[in-house]
CSV table of C-alpha atoms in Angstrom, one decimal:
chain,number,residue,atom,x,y,z
L,1,MET,CA,-109.4,-26.0,13.9
L,2,LEU,CA,-107.6,-23.1,12.3
L,3,SER,CA,-108.5,-22.7,8.6
L,4,SER,CA,-105.8,-22.0,5.9
L,5,HIS,CA,-107.7,-18.8,5.1
L,6,MET,CA,-107.4,-17.6,8.7
L,7,ARG,CA,-103.7,-18.6,8.8
L,8,SER,CA,-102.9,-16.3,6.0
L,9,LEU,CA,-105.4,-13.5,7.0
L,10,ARG,CA,-103.8,-10.1,7.4
L,11,THR,CA,-106.9,-7.9,7.6
L,12,VAL,CA,-107.0,-4.6,5.8
L,13,GLY,CA,-107.5,-1.6,8.0
L,14,ARG,CA,-106.9,-3.3,11.3
L,15,ARG,CA,-105.8,-0.9,14.0
L,16,LEU,CA,-102.4,-1.8,15.4
L,17,PHE,CA,-101.2,-0.3,18.7
L,18,ASN,CA,-98.1,-0.2,20.8
L,19,THR,CA,-97.8,-3.0,23.4
L,20,ASP,CA,-94.3,-2.0,24.5
L,21,ALA,CA,-94.0,-1.9,28.3
L,22,GLY,CA,-92.1,1.3,28.1
L,23,GLN,CA,-95.3,3.3,27.5
L,24,PHE,CA,-96.6,2.4,31.0
L,25,PRO,CA,-95.5,3.9,34.3
L,26,ALA,CA,-91.9,2.9,35.2
L,27,ALA,CA,-93.0,1.6,38.6
L,28,LYS,CA,-95.4,-0.8,37.0
L,29,GLN,CA,-93.2,-2.2,34.2
L,30,ARG,CA,-91.9,-5.0,36.4
L,31,PHE,CA,-95.4,-6.5,36.4
L,32,ILE,CA,-95.7,-6.6,32.6
L,33,PRO,CA,-94.4,-9.8,31.0
L,34,THR,CA,-92.1,-9.6,27.9
L,35,SER,CA,-92.8,-13.3,27.0
L,36,GLY,CA,-95.1,-16.1,28.0
L,37,ASN,CA,-96.0,-19.8,27.9
L,38,TYR,CA,-99.4,-19.9,26.4
L,39,PRO,CA,-101.9,-22.8,26.4
L,40,LYS,CA,-102.3,-24.7,23.2
L,41,GLY,CA,-105.3,-24.1,21.0
L,42,PHE,CA,-106.0,-20.6,22.2
L,43,TYR,CA,-105.7,-17.4,20.2
L,44,ALA,CA,-105.8,-13.8,21.3
L,45,GLY,CA,-106.0,-10.3,19.8
L,46,GLY,CA,-107.2,-6.8,20.4
L,47,SER,CA,-108.0,-3.6,18.5
L,48,ALA,CA,-109.6,-0.1,18.8
L,49,CYS,CA,-113.1,-0.1,17.4
L,50,GLY,CA,-114.1,3.4,18.5
L,51,ILE,CA,-116.0,2.9,21.7
L,52,LYS,CA,-113.5,4.9,23.7
L,53,LYS,CA,-113.5,8.6,23.0
L,54,ASN,CA,-109.7,8.8,23.1
L,55,GLY,CA,-109.4,6.2,20.4
L,56,LYS,CA,-107.5,3.8,22.6
L,57,PRO,CA,-107.8,-0.1,22.3
L,58,ASP,CA,-111.2,-1.2,23.4
L,59,LEU,CA,-112.0,-4.6,21.9
L,60,ALA,CA,-110.4,-8.0,22.7
L,61,VAL,CA,-111.0,-11.6,21.7
L,62,LEU,CA,-109.8,-14.8,23.3
L,63,LEU,CA,-110.6,-17.8,21.1
L,64,SER,CA,-110.3,-21.6,21.3
L,65,ASP,CA,-109.8,-23.7,18.2
L,66,ARG,CA,-112.3,-26.2,19.7
L,67,PRO,CA,-115.2,-26.1,22.1
L,68,ALA,CA,-114.0,-25.5,25.7
L,69,VAL,CA,-115.5,-26.4,29.0
L,70,ALA,CA,-116.3,-23.1,30.7
L,71,SER,CA,-117.0,-22.1,34.3
L,72,ALA,CA,-117.6,-18.6,35.8
L,73,VAL,CA,-118.4,-16.7,38.9
L,74,PHE,CA,-120.3,-13.4,38.7
L,75,THR,CA,-121.0,-10.3,40.6
L,76,THR,CA,-123.7,-10.5,43.3
L,77,ASN,CA,-124.7,-6.9,42.7
L,78,GLN,CA,-128.4,-6.9,42.1
L,79,PHE,CA,-128.0,-4.5,39.2
L,80,CYS,CA,-125.9,-7.1,37.4
L,81,ALA,CA,-125.1,-6.0,33.8
L,82,ALA,CA,-126.6,-7.5,30.7
L,83,PRO,CA,-123.3,-9.4,29.8
L,84,VAL,CA,-123.4,-11.1,33.2
L,85,GLN,CA,-127.0,-12.2,32.7
L,86,PHE,CA,-126.2,-13.5,29.2
L,87,ASP,CA,-123.0,-15.4,30.2
L,88,ARG,CA,-124.7,-17.0,33.2
L,89,GLN,CA,-127.5,-18.3,30.9
L,90,LEU,CA,-125.0,-19.6,28.3
L,91,ILE,CA,-122.8,-21.4,30.8
L,92,ASN,CA,-125.8,-22.9,32.6
L,93,GLY,CA,-127.1,-24.1,29.3
L,94,ALA,CA,-123.8,-25.9,28.6
L,95,ARG,CA,-123.9,-27.5,32.0
L,96,GLU,CA,-127.4,-28.8,31.3
L,97,ALA,CA,-126.4,-30.1,27.9
L,98,GLY,CA,-123.4,-31.8,29.4
L,99,ALA,CA,-121.1,-30.7,26.5
L,100,PRO,CA,-118.5,-28.0,26.0
L,101,VAL,CA,-119.8,-25.2,23.7
L,102,VAL,CA,-117.7,-22.0,24.4
L,103,ARG,CA,-115.3,-21.0,21.6
L,104,ALA,CA,-114.6,-17.3,22.4
L,105,VAL,CA,-114.7,-14.5,24.9
L,106,VAL,CA,-115.4,-11.1,23.4
L,107,THR,CA,-114.6,-8.2,25.7
L,108,ASN,CA,-115.1,-4.4,25.2
L,109,SER,CA,-113.9,-1.6,27.4
L,110,GLY,CA,-115.3,1.9,27.5
L,111,CYS,CA,-119.0,1.0,27.9
L,112,ALA,CA,-120.3,-1.4,30.7
L,113,ASN,CA,-123.7,-2.2,29.1
L,114,ALA,CA,-125.0,-2.1,32.7
L,115,VAL,CA,-128.4,-0.7,33.8
L,116,THR,CA,-129.4,-0.5,30.2
L,117,GLY,CA,-132.8,-2.3,30.4
L,118,LYS,CA,-134.1,-4.7,27.9
L,119,GLN,CA,-132.0,-3.2,25.1
L,120,GLY,CA,-128.9,-4.1,27.0
L,121,LEU,CA,-129.8,-7.8,26.9
L,122,VAL,CA,-130.5,-7.5,23.2
L,123,ASP,CA,-127.1,-5.8,22.7
L,124,ALA,CA,-125.3,-8.5,24.7
L,125,LYS,CA,-126.9,-11.2,22.5
L,126,LEU,CA,-125.9,-9.3,19.3
L,127,MET,CA,-122.3,-8.9,20.6
L,128,SER,CA,-122.2,-12.7,21.2
L,129,GLU,CA,-123.6,-13.3,17.7
L,130,ALA,CA,-120.9,-11.1,16.3
L,131,GLY,CA,-118.4,-13.2,18.2
L,132,ASP,CA,-119.9,-16.4,16.8
L,133,ARG,CA,-119.4,-15.0,13.2
L,134,PHE,CA,-115.8,-14.3,14.1
L,135,VAL,CA,-115.4,-17.9,15.3
L,136,SER,CA,-117.0,-19.1,12.1
L,137,ARG,CA,-114.6,-17.1,9.9
L,138,PHE,CA,-111.7,-18.4,12.1
L,139,SER,CA,-112.6,-22.0,11.7
L,140,GLY,CA,-114.0,-21.9,8.2
L,141,SER,CA,-117.4,-23.4,9.2
L,142,ALA,CA,-120.5,-22.1,10.9
L,143,VAL,CA,-120.8,-22.7,14.7
L,144,GLY,CA,-124.1,-24.1,16.0
L,145,GLY,CA,-125.8,-22.0,18.7
L,146,SER,CA,-124.3,-19.4,21.0
L,147,SER,CA,-120.6,-20.1,21.6
L,148,SER,CA,-119.2,-16.7,22.6
L,149,LEU,CA,-119.2,-15.2,26.1
L,150,VAL,CA,-119.3,-11.4,26.3
L,151,MET,CA,-117.8,-9.1,28.8
L,152,SER,CA,-118.1,-5.3,29.0
L,153,THR,CA,-116.5,-2.7,31.3
L,154,GLY,CA,-116.6,1.1,31.4
L,155,VAL,CA,-119.2,3.7,32.1
L,156,ILE,CA,-122.6,2.4,33.5
L,157,GLY,CA,-125.9,3.5,32.0
L,158,GLN,CA,-124.8,4.0,28.4
L,159,SER,CA,-126.1,2.0,25.5
L,160,LEU,CA,-123.5,-0.4,23.9
L,161,PRO,CA,-122.5,0.6,20.4
L,162,VAL,CA,-122.8,-3.0,19.0
L,163,GLU,CA,-122.3,-1.9,15.4
L,164,LYS,CA,-118.8,-0.7,16.3
L,165,ILE,CA,-118.0,-4.0,18.0
L,166,SER,CA,-119.3,-5.9,15.0
L,167,THR,CA,-117.2,-3.8,12.6
L,168,GLY,CA,-114.2,-4.0,14.8
L,169,LEU,CA,-114.3,-7.8,14.8
L,170,ASP,CA,-114.3,-7.8,11.1
L,171,GLY,CA,-110.9,-6.1,11.2
L,172,LEU,CA,-109.4,-7.9,14.2
L,173,GLU,CA,-106.5,-10.3,14.0
L,174,VAL,CA,-105.8,-13.1,16.5
L,175,GLY,CA,-102.7,-15.2,17.0
L,176,GLU,CA,-100.9,-17.5,19.5
L,177,GLY,CA,-97.9,-15.3,20.3
L,178,HIS,CA,-97.1,-13.1,23.2
L,179,ASP,CA,-97.7,-9.8,21.4
L,180,MET,CA,-101.2,-10.9,20.4
L,181,TRP,CA,-102.0,-11.7,24.0
L,182,MET,CA,-100.6,-8.4,25.1
L,183,ARG,CA,-102.9,-6.7,22.6
L,184,ALA,CA,-105.9,-8.4,24.2
L,185,ALA,CA,-104.7,-7.4,27.6
L,186,VAL,CA,-104.2,-3.7,26.6
L,187,ALA,CA,-107.7,-3.6,25.1
L,188,HIS,CA,-109.2,-4.6,28.5
L,189,MET,CA,-107.9,-1.5,30.2
L,190,THR,CA,-110.0,1.4,31.5
L,191,THR,CA,-108.5,3.3,34.4
L,192,ASP,CA,-105.8,0.6,34.6
L,193,THR,CA,-102.3,2.0,34.4
L,194,PHE,CA,-100.8,-1.3,33.0
L,195,PRO,CA,-102.1,-4.4,31.3
L,196,LYS,CA,-102.5,-7.5,33.5
L,197,LEU,CA,-101.4,-10.6,31.8
L,198,LEU,CA,-100.0,-13.8,33.3
L,199,SER,CA,-99.0,-17.2,31.9
L,200,ARG,CA,-97.5,-20.4,33.3
L,201,ARG,CA,-96.6,-23.9,32.3
L,202,TYR,CA,-97.1,-26.7,34.8
L,203,GLN,CA,-95.4,-30.1,35.4
L,204,GLY,CA,-98.7,-31.8,34.8
L,205,GLY,CA,-98.3,-31.1,31.1
L,206,PHE,CA,-100.8,-28.2,30.9
L,207,SER,CA,-100.5,-24.4,30.7
L,208,MET,CA,-102.6,-21.4,31.9
L,209,ALA,CA,-102.9,-17.9,30.6
L,210,GLY,CA,-105.0,-15.2,32.1
L,211,ILE,CA,-106.0,-11.6,31.5
L,212,THR,CA,-107.7,-9.4,34.1
L,213,LYS,CA,-108.6,-5.7,34.4
L,214,GLY,CA,-109.5,-3.5,37.3
L,215,ALA,CA,-108.3,-0.7,39.4
L,216,GLY,CA,-111.4,0.6,41.1
L,217,MET,CA,-114.8,-0.8,42.2
L,218,ILE,CA,-112.9,-3.8,43.5
L,219,HIS,CA,-114.5,-5.6,46.4
L,220,PRO,CA,-116.0,-9.2,46.8
L,221,ASN,CA,-118.1,-10.8,45.9
L,222,MET,CA,-117.0,-11.0,43.0
L,223,ALA,CA,-114.1,-8.6,43.0
L,224,THR,CA,-112.5,-9.0,39.6
L,225,LEU,CA,-114.2,-6.5,37.4
L,226,LEU,CA,-113.2,-8.7,34.4
L,227,GLY,CA,-111.0,-11.7,34.0
L,228,THR,CA,-110.5,-14.7,31.8
L,229,ILE,CA,-108.2,-17.7,32.4
L,230,CYS,CA,-107.5,-20.2,29.6
L,231,THR,CA,-106.0,-23.6,30.1
L,232,ASP,CA,-105.3,-26.5,27.8
L,233,ALA,CA,-105.9,-29.0,30.5
L,234,ASN,CA,-108.6,-31.7,29.8
L,235,VAL,CA,-110.9,-31.2,32.8
L,236,SER,CA,-114.6,-32.0,33.3
L,237,GLN,CA,-117.3,-29.5,33.9
L,238,GLU,CA,-117.8,-30.7,37.5
L,239,MET,CA,-114.1,-30.6,38.3
L,240,LEU,CA,-113.7,-27.1,36.8
L,241,ASP,CA,-116.7,-25.8,38.7
L,242,ARG,CA,-115.3,-27.3,41.9
L,243,ALA,CA,-111.8,-25.9,41.3
L,244,LEU,CA,-113.0,-22.4,40.5
L,245,LYS,CA,-115.2,-22.2,43.6
L,246,TYR,CA,-112.2,-23.1,45.8
L,247,ALA,CA,-109.8,-20.9,43.9
L,248,VAL,CA,-111.9,-17.8,43.7
L,249,ALA,CA,-112.5,-17.7,47.5
L,250,ARG,CA,-108.7,-17.5,47.9
L,251,SER,CA,-107.9,-15.0,45.0
L,252,PHE,CA,-110.4,-12.7,43.3
L,253,ASN,CA,-112.7,-12.8,46.3
L,254,ALA,CA,-109.8,-12.0,48.6
L,255,ILE,CA,-109.0,-8.5,47.2
L,256,SER,CA,-110.3,-5.1,47.9
L,257,VAL,CA,-109.4,-1.7,46.7
L,258,ASP,CA,-112.3,0.6,47.6
L,259,GLY,CA,-115.2,-1.5,49.0
L,260,ASP,CA,-117.3,-0.9,45.8
L,261,MET,CA,-118.7,-4.0,44.0
L,262,SER,CA,-119.1,-3.5,40.2
L,263,THR,CA,-122.2,-4.4,38.2
L,264,ASN,CA,-120.1,-6.3,35.7
L,265,ASP,CA,-117.7,-8.4,37.8
L,266,THR,CA,-117.0,-11.7,36.0
L,267,ILE,CA,-114.2,-14.3,36.2
L,268,ALA,CA,-114.3,-17.1,33.7
L,269,VAL,CA,-112.1,-20.2,33.2
L,270,LEU,CA,-112.0,-22.0,29.8
L,271,ALA,CA,-110.5,-25.4,29.4
L,272,ASN,CA,-110.1,-26.8,25.9
L,273,GLY,CA,-108.1,-30.0,26.6
L,274,ALA,CA,-105.6,-29.3,23.7
L,275,SER,CA,-102.6,-30.4,25.7
L,276,GLY,CA,-104.0,-33.8,26.2
L,277,ALA,CA,-103.2,-33.6,30.0
L,278,ALA,CA,-106.3,-35.2,31.5
L,279,ILE,CA,-107.2,-34.2,35.1
L,280,GLY,CA,-108.8,-37.0,37.0
L,281,GLU,CA,-109.6,-37.3,40.7
L,282,GLU,CA,-106.0,-38.2,41.5
L,283,GLY,CA,-104.7,-35.1,39.9
L,284,PHE,CA,-107.5,-32.8,40.9
L,285,VAL,CA,-105.9,-31.2,44.0
L,286,GLU,CA,-102.8,-30.5,42.1
L,287,PHE,CA,-104.8,-28.7,39.3
L,288,ARG,CA,-107.0,-26.9,41.9
L,289,ASP,CA,-104.0,-25.6,43.8
L,290,ALA,CA,-102.3,-24.6,40.5
L,291,LEU,CA,-105.4,-22.7,39.5
L,292,THR,CA,-105.7,-21.1,43.0
L,293,GLU,CA,-102.0,-19.9,43.0
L,294,PHE,CA,-102.3,-18.6,39.4
L,295,MET,CA,-105.5,-16.7,40.2
L,296,ALA,CA,-104.1,-15.2,43.4
L,297,GLU,CA,-101.1,-13.9,41.5
L,298,LEU,CA,-103.4,-12.5,38.7
L,299,ALA,CA,-105.8,-10.9,41.3
L,300,ALA,CA,-102.8,-9.3,43.1
L,301,LEU,CA,-102.1,-7.3,39.9
L,302,VAL,CA,-105.5,-5.7,40.3
L,303,VAL,CA,-104.6,-4.5,43.8
L,304,ARG,CA,-101.2,-3.3,42.7
L,305,ASP,CA,-103.0,-1.1,40.2
L,306,GLY,CA,-105.6,0.1,42.7
L,307,GLU,CA,-106.6,3.6,41.7
L,308,GLY,CA,-104.2,6.0,43.3
L,309,ALA,CA,-102.6,3.2,45.3
L,310,THR,CA,-99.0,3.5,46.6
L,311,LYS,CA,-98.9,0.3,48.7
L,312,PHE,CA,-99.6,-3.3,48.2
L,313,ILE,CA,-100.8,-4.7,51.5
L,314,THR,CA,-101.2,-8.4,52.4
L,315,VAL,CA,-103.4,-9.1,55.4
L,316,GLU,CA,-102.8,-12.6,56.8
L,317,VAL,CA,-105.0,-13.9,59.6
L,318,ARG,CA,-103.7,-17.1,61.3
L,319,GLY,CA,-104.9,-19.2,64.2
L,320,ALA,CA,-108.6,-19.0,63.4
L,321,ARG,CA,-111.2,-21.6,64.2
L,322,SER,CA,-112.3,-21.8,60.5
L,323,PHE,CA,-111.2,-20.5,57.1
L,324,GLU,CA,-114.4,-18.4,57.1
L,325,ASP,CA,-113.5,-16.7,60.4
L,326,ALA,CA,-110.0,-16.0,59.2
L,327,LYS,CA,-111.3,-14.6,55.9
L,328,HIS,CA,-113.9,-12.4,57.7
L,329,VAL,CA,-111.3,-10.8,60.0
L,330,ALA,CA,-108.9,-10.3,57.2
L,331,SER,CA,-111.6,-8.7,55.1
L,332,THR,CA,-112.6,-6.4,57.9
L,333,ILE,CA,-109.0,-5.1,58.2
L,334,ALA,CA,-108.5,-4.8,54.5
L,335,THR,CA,-111.6,-2.7,54.0
L,336,SER,CA,-111.1,-0.3,56.9
L,337,SER,CA,-110.6,3.2,55.5
L,338,LEU,CA,-108.8,4.2,58.7
L,339,VAL,CA,-106.3,1.3,58.2
L,340,LYS,CA,-105.8,2.1,54.5
L,341,THR,CA,-105.2,5.8,55.1
L,342,ALA,CA,-102.8,5.1,57.9
L,343,PHE,CA,-100.7,3.0,55.5
L,344,TYR,CA,-100.8,5.8,52.9
L,345,GLY,CA,-99.5,8.2,55.6
L,346,GLN,CA,-96.9,5.6,56.7
L,347,ASP,CA,-98.3,5.9,60.2
L,348,ALA,CA,-97.8,2.9,62.6
L,349,ASN,CA,-101.3,3.5,64.1
L,350,TRP,CA,-101.7,-0.2,64.9
L,351,GLY,CA,-104.7,0.5,67.1
L,352,ARG,CA,-106.8,0.9,64.0
L,353,ILE,CA,-105.9,-2.7,62.9
L,354,LEU,CA,-106.7,-4.2,66.3
L,355,CYS,CA,-109.9,-2.2,66.4
L,356,ALA,CA,-111.0,-3.8,63.1
L,357,VAL,CA,-110.2,-7.2,64.4
L,358,GLY,CA,-112.4,-6.5,67.4
L,359,TYR,CA,-115.5,-5.4,65.5
L,360,ALA,CA,-115.2,-8.1,62.8
L,361,GLY,CA,-117.9,-10.1,64.5
L,362,VAL,CA,-115.7,-13.2,65.1
L,363,GLU,CA,-115.5,-14.6,68.7
L,364,LEU,CA,-112.1,-13.8,70.1
L,365,ASP,CA,-109.8,-14.6,73.1
L,366,THR,CA,-108.4,-11.1,73.2
L,367,GLY,CA,-105.6,-12.4,75.5
L,368,ALA,CA,-104.4,-14.7,72.8
L,369,VAL,CA,-104.0,-12.3,69.9
L,370,ASP,CA,-100.6,-11.5,68.3
L,371,MET,CA,-100.0,-8.9,65.7
L,372,SER,CA,-97.0,-7.8,63.6
L,373,ILE,CA,-96.1,-6.0,60.4
L,374,TRP,CA,-93.7,-7.5,57.9
L,375,PRO,CA,-91.6,-5.7,55.3
L,376,GLY,CA,-91.8,-6.8,51.6
L,377,ASP,CA,-88.0,-7.0,51.3
L,378,GLY,CA,-87.8,-10.0,53.6
L,379,GLY,CA,-86.3,-8.2,56.5
L,380,ARG,CA,-87.1,-8.3,60.2
L,381,PRO,CA,-90.8,-8.0,61.2
L,382,LEU,CA,-92.0,-5.7,63.9
L,383,VAL,CA,-94.1,-7.2,66.7
L,384,LEU,CA,-96.8,-4.8,67.7
L,385,VAL,CA,-99.1,-6.9,70.0
L,386,GLU,CA,-98.2,-10.1,71.9
L,387,LYS,CA,-100.9,-12.2,73.7
L,388,GLY,CA,-103.2,-9.2,73.6
L,389,GLU,CA,-100.6,-6.8,75.2
L,390,PRO,CA,-98.9,-4.0,73.3
L,391,ARG,CA,-95.1,-4.4,72.7
L,392,LEU,CA,-93.9,-1.1,74.2
L,393,PRO,CA,-92.2,1.2,73.5
L,394,LEU,CA,-93.1,1.1,69.8
L,395,ASP,CA,-90.0,1.0,67.7
L,396,GLU,CA,-90.8,4.0,65.5
L,397,VAL,CA,-87.6,3.8,63.5
L,398,ARG,CA,-88.3,0.2,62.4
L,399,ALA,CA,-91.9,0.9,61.8
L,400,LYS,CA,-91.0,3.7,59.4
L,401,GLU,CA,-88.5,1.5,57.6
L,402,ILE,CA,-91.2,-1.0,57.0
L,403,LEU,CA,-94.1,1.4,56.1
L,404,VAL,CA,-92.0,3.3,53.6
L,405,LEU,CA,-91.9,0.2,51.4
L,406,GLU,CA,-94.3,-0.5,48.6
L,407,ASP,CA,-95.1,-4.1,49.9
L,408,VAL,CA,-96.2,-4.6,53.5
L,409,LYS,CA,-97.8,-7.6,55.2
L,410,VAL,CA,-100.0,-7.4,58.3
L,411,VAL,CA,-100.0,-10.7,60.3
L,412,VAL,CA,-102.7,-11.3,63.0
L,413,ASP,CA,-102.7,-14.6,64.9
L,414,LEU,CA,-106.0,-15.1,66.7
L,415,GLY,CA,-104.5,-18.0,68.8
L,416,VAL,CA,-107.7,-20.1,68.9
L,417,GLY,CA,-107.3,-22.5,66.0
L,418,GLN,CA,-105.3,-23.7,63.0
L,419,GLU,CA,-107.0,-22.0,60.0
L,420,MET,CA,-105.6,-19.2,57.9
L,421,ALA,CA,-106.8,-16.8,55.2
L,422,ARG,CA,-105.3,-13.8,53.3
L,423,MET,CA,-106.7,-10.7,51.8
L,424,TYR,CA,-104.9,-8.3,49.4
L,425,THR,CA,-105.6,-4.6,49.5
L,426,CYS,CA,-103.9,-1.2,49.0
L,427,ASP,CA,-103.8,2.1,50.7
L,428,LEU,CA,-106.3,5.0,50.1
L,429,SER,CA,-104.7,8.1,48.7
L,430,HIS,CA,-105.7,11.6,47.6
L,431,ASP,CA,-105.3,10.4,44.0
L,432,TYR,CA,-108.2,7.9,44.4
L,433,VAL,CA,-110.6,10.8,44.9
L,434,SER,CA,-109.1,12.7,42.0
L,435,ILE,CA,-109.4,9.8,39.6
L,436,ASN,CA,-113.0,9.0,40.5
L,437,ALA,CA,-114.2,12.6,40.7
L,438,ASP,CA,-113.9,13.0,36.9
L,439,TYR,CA,-114.2,9.4,35.6
L,440,ARG,CA,-116.6,10.1,32.8
L,441,SER,CA,-114.5,12.8,31.3
């Protein structure tokens, strides 16, 4: 629990920074919350510890006032970063022990601690130990064993300046309020143009809050770069694992910006039970679906901030024989460079979409396929293909009215089943090349 010392702590020399939404691009400000409903027993904070050359915020902490059940999904990139390896071992150890152990997630931006050899693993452990010391100061008593997950994002192949992180934690303040959560979200950012923070309160008596970061190197599996979701629901390890597996397939593993999979991708969920809302088998589906919806909304923020993106594109595939078939077709469309560049050019070149459907590797009845594009403003959709036949002549005026919008949905009905899946992607612009051509500078 929170000690009286930490309640009154106002650390000397801490680096405050502006979290006002007005500093971020005007077009993105509508995605930045000005208040929130945050889960009980969780504290957040962020600071600048000197990892980033420009002096911007680069260190964040999310902390629970009691041990939390933790579940996570990680990148499948074989060059997985040291923090990924460390966190996987910590969470698996908690599963084997059958008891919650995680108290904090410590995140740095500016250095990925990836492809850093044996020293990278040493540094990840030292970073976790620094987090444990922070938790001990917070609670007023020593924590036993490793209790801090670590996440790193930034440039690959550079050694992690652990001493800066350790010193930065000495001067970092955490709190329960919205501004402190915003500080943590801002400290996650690299090429992001806005902080990605979301919170919700649910009728079941529990709340969720989540922070994610990412704008490039976004593609399943995993496709989050980094993300942490905190809930005060009381849920078992087995149920949390099951809920996350279901939710991630329909959220963070359903987004793509550029087809590149990071070495550091991690999405973690912490549940500390502070609300007293117990999740049993009867309430499991409700909790699972709430987590899925929450994660899908959080993941969508990553796509909306895709490097150089001007469009948010939902690809919905219906009428499939299985969820896996629908997901595969949707993913093939969402990752097609020809489709993405056509959206950037506002070009109704629907043949590129149908072509992607055809080479997705899923058995089709081509005479049953329907395809349409839907405007994000809720207006009239435009049917492009019906029962495998083009709807001619193409209504170029309506197509332009739809494609000029920021939000566009592609709907493909395969006509062979009842299953559906969505993918979320963005267009591919000139700016994407510009941003990634000089990333290290």
